[in-house]
Amino acid sequence: MYEIDQSLLPRIDALELSERNKAWRKAMKAAPWKVYVDRERLTVESWKETEGEDLEIRIAKMLKKVMDNVPIKIHEFDEIVGRPTPGVIGCQTAINVCGDYIHDIWNDDGIIGVTLDASAVLTREELEVLREAVRIFEPICMPSNTYTAWRELVGTWAEDAEAAKLKDPGLQNGITGQSTSTLDWPNILPAGLKTYIERCQQHIDAYIAQGGTDVNKVYFWKAAIICLQATIDHSKRYAKLAREMAAETADEAEKARLIRIAETCEYVPENPPRTFHEALQFMEMCSLAKMFENPMQNNSHWGRADQYLYPYFKNDLANGVPLEEIASDLADMIGRWGTQTFVSDDMNKETHQINFGINNVMVGGLGQDHTDMSNELSYLILHVVACLKLSSPTVGLRWNEQTPDWLMNKAIRTNMDTRGGIPLFQNDHIMIQRYIDYGIPYEEACEWRGLGCVYPCLPNRAEHYGAEGVAAFNLAGLLHVTLHNGIDINGKRTGLETGDPRSFKTFEELYDAFFKQHKAFIYRVFWLGAVARDICHQYTRTPLLSILGIEASMDLGQDLTKAHPDYSMFGISDRAIIDVADSLLAVKHLVYDDKVLTMDELMEALDSNFAGERGEEIRQMCLHQPKYGNDIKEADDMVKRVSDESARIIYSYNNAPFRNMIISREGLAWHYFGGLGAGALPNGRPALEPLNDGSLSPMRGADKNGPTAVLLSAISSGYSDVCCSAVLNQKFNSSLLKSEESIDKLVAYTNAFMKNHGSHIQYNIMDTEQLKDAKANPEKYPDLIVRIGGFSAYFVQLSSGIQDDVIYRSEFEL
């Protein structure tokens, strides 16, 4: 627990964005979508130059080639420098990792889709750079070779399951172990990269001296040295450019700015930072290197930034550095990391909607001594986020019973300023306890941090969530498969033949058939994931990520693409439980208990998507059955039953020699993607529409009994007993913005939910009519932020289906 300088808090409240922050924000808003091909051109050149060398060394030299030669630029508003492209916003590609994943490059019009609704244009020469990269890397990339292996084992089943939206991600997302997680900031910052280079060389010398026989260890340490030195050299490229620019200007203020940039980049990240400013510059260069190694690793997560950056923050204040300067640097970094873009694969566009990296920073939370560690930097981070009013990064507040009122109050004010679910609130006690249940000691569990939107990860554990094609599977899609005797939405047999539901005599037969499909499907996904795990490191490596990702890699002399039983973690998100539970309860009532419909009548209505007068009549019957989110015991009990059984099956899978899967039910825009894999459902939802948002939110519009009833249903679900996190979204109208009393109400409301074993909550604060107007007149609302699932986005950049989903969620008052 820190001793808080309460006098600093009102000073923070009075801060505004600096002029250079405003200049950056204006330039960012005006920047067009642009895809840069420089990295891909350089990867091809390097690959040709290193033919015949060890793979680990080739990947390291590839990173060096890129960082030594990629175009760089210092903008007029920069104090901290370093971007993946010369543009204020620019997209990189990852063909050497993902292969032929950007299908638009084969179209001669040069139009490249960067999101579902936005595109960029490439010249003929730029297209050819990307096409040459595909011709070289597609035959030797990890996704291509893994799909080939899967076909040997299960034919096209995996691809069919992905096409039917029953599982995600596909392998072309390029994710490998730890690649979307944090770097090991608490250890890297105090050491500096020079120390890491020295340690690698010491390992090489010691291993050779002792007669070690695994030359791959030596290759790894040598590759790490190449990558670390390339990161240092990249920083010094900026220093050289800054000095050149300083020599050409007569403006003394501009010269001083450029000299400061030069001096900072000459010192870090080679050496440990001495100031808050140097610490942020250090982090930017390391994050850039991570992204250049694999642009799909563009998540520059800060983790518990308010802890490891706090000493620099306090020291600067004590040495007279103006608070305004510290806040301006912080806004620079948060804004920069909240606007990093990349060209993703087609599936990622559907599950995420956007192509901004979902970067995550956390504030507050318990520490090693079991006390809350909130501090003035936690407060400043929230304030800067509120000032920037960006959709990213994701900000998470680690709530616990010791969380101070001053931080909760600031968090709610931040939410009211952004209005789009920023920050989210996660229950520290539940998260830590779930990890302890998995056998992780408290001392490590209490240091958990967010990955992406809400998924938790641990320091010094290589997180594989999203790697090997394992992240989420679609229970609503599996219900569709069950109702059609193993046939999916595309007419392919991706499930078991569990029988025609018209022949089932009892509800329990249907229920059992569903979970037979569930177990068979998820066990196969896990098995194929294990196959991919063994293949991955044969085709790709991440020496930079490995050496800076987890401390164990240094001593092991092992790349993170090769999983290790002691340090690798694996997870899954079992999604659409609410849709399934509401649907099963409707079938139980309508067909088996009350017998107002036959299964044949229900199936005819579902297969016709509730067409015609009779179809609509049946849909209304389905809609009027008890629904989760209204504090109705029967509905909530069904959710708990489905949740518990799904978790039991997942935990029963033997993932030896590795740890078994953990469960985290997160958000993203997955409910849009998942909805494309399910026809009409017995809960009354039409075919292909989005499913329930988040993972614990009620069916949109079905929660009729007010916001507190939703909380009671969420608590009754039992999610907190079986999974690490579960996303609950709520929408409140803008009347909350009109009084100070509303802040206290929402703080009390949040505290009450968390104290009663709620695991996660986040708030959209806006009016339904405003959202409808934004959809009709997007030019009026360029900065309107909404919470989608586990992350926020600009409303006008979303697909029409997701816009409607947000619009028609229930709107509450307090």
PDB file of N, CA, C and O in Angstrom, residues 24 35 59 134 306 398 444 493 518 604 663:
ATOM      1  N   TRP A  24      -1.150  16.122 -32.228  1.00  0.00           N
ATOM      2  CA  TRP A  24      -1.135  14.708 -32.617  1.00  0.00           C
ATOM      3  C   TRP A  24      -2.553  14.203 -32.875  1.00  0.00           C
ATOM      4  O   TRP A  24      -2.814  13.536 -33.870  1.00  0.00           O
ATOM      5  N   VAL A  35      -1.627   1.308 -46.079  1.00  0.00           N
ATOM      6  CA  VAL A  35      -0.853   0.088 -45.883  1.00  0.00           C
ATOM      7  C   VAL A  35       0.556   0.333 -46.401  1.00  0.00           C
ATOM      8  O   VAL A  35       0.738   0.765 -47.547  1.00  0.00           O
ATOM      9  N   ILE A  59      15.414 -15.602 -38.591  1.00  0.00           N
ATOM     10  CA  ILE A  59      14.348 -14.721 -38.110  1.00  0.00           C
ATOM     11  C   ILE A  59      14.951 -13.493 -37.425  1.00  0.00           C
ATOM     12  O   ILE A  59      14.481 -12.362 -37.605  1.00  0.00           O
ATOM     13  N   VAL A 134       4.276 -13.453 -50.632  1.00  0.00           N
ATOM     14  CA  VAL A 134       3.407 -14.633 -50.562  1.00  0.00           C
ATOM     15  C   VAL A 134       4.031 -15.809 -51.294  1.00  0.00           C
ATOM     16  O   VAL A 134       4.045 -16.941 -50.801  1.00  0.00           O
ATOM     17  N   ASP A 306       0.816   1.204 -13.603  1.00  0.00           N
ATOM     18  CA  ASP A 306       0.829   2.096 -12.448  1.00  0.00           C
ATOM     19  C   ASP A 306       1.695   1.568 -11.314  1.00  0.00           C
ATOM     20  O   ASP A 306       1.942   2.281 -10.337  1.00  0.00           O
ATOM     21  N   ARG A 398      -8.759  -2.993 -11.569  1.00  0.00           N
ATOM     22  CA  ARG A 398      -8.780  -4.216 -10.761  1.00  0.00           C
ATOM     23  C   ARG A 398      -9.459  -3.908  -9.427  1.00  0.00           C
ATOM     24  O   ARG A 398      -8.846  -3.456  -8.480  1.00  0.00           O
ATOM     25  N   GLU A 444       2.310 -14.910  -7.399  1.00  0.00           N
ATOM     26  CA  GLU A 444       2.297 -14.755  -8.852  1.00  0.00           C
ATOM     27  C   GLU A 444       0.909 -14.380  -9.345  1.00  0.00           C
ATOM     28  O   GLU A 444       0.762 -13.533 -10.232  1.00  0.00           O
ATOM     29  N   ARG A 493     -21.151 -31.749 -42.426  1.00  0.00           N
ATOM     30  CA  ARG A 493     -21.248 -32.557 -41.215  1.00  0.00           C
ATOM     31  C   ARG A 493     -20.009 -32.314 -40.354  1.00  0.00           C
ATOM     32  O   ARG A 493     -19.007 -33.004 -40.468  1.00  0.00           O
ATOM     33  N   HIS A 518     -20.918 -31.115 -27.827  1.00  0.00           N
ATOM     34  CA  HIS A 518     -19.970 -30.213 -27.157  1.00  0.00           C
ATOM     35  C   HIS A 518     -18.662 -30.930 -26.857  1.00  0.00           C
ATOM     36  O   HIS A 518     -17.572 -30.453 -27.226  1.00  0.00           O
ATOM     37  N   GLU A 604     -39.598 -26.506 -38.115  1.00  0.00           N
ATOM     38  CA  GLU A 604     -40.036 -25.881 -39.367  1.00  0.00           C
ATOM     39  C   GLU A 604     -39.935 -24.368 -39.266  1.00  0.00           C
ATOM     40  O   GLU A 604     -39.487 -23.697 -40.209  1.00  0.00           O
ATOM     41  N   ILE A 663     -10.544 -21.298 -18.384  1.00  0.00           N
ATOM     42  CA  ILE A 663     -11.691 -20.729 -19.087  1.00  0.00           C
ATOM     43  C   ILE A 663     -11.778 -19.243 -18.787  1.00  0.00           C
ATOM     44  O   ILE A 663     -11.731 -18.829 -17.635  1.00  0.00           O
TER      45      ILE A 663
END
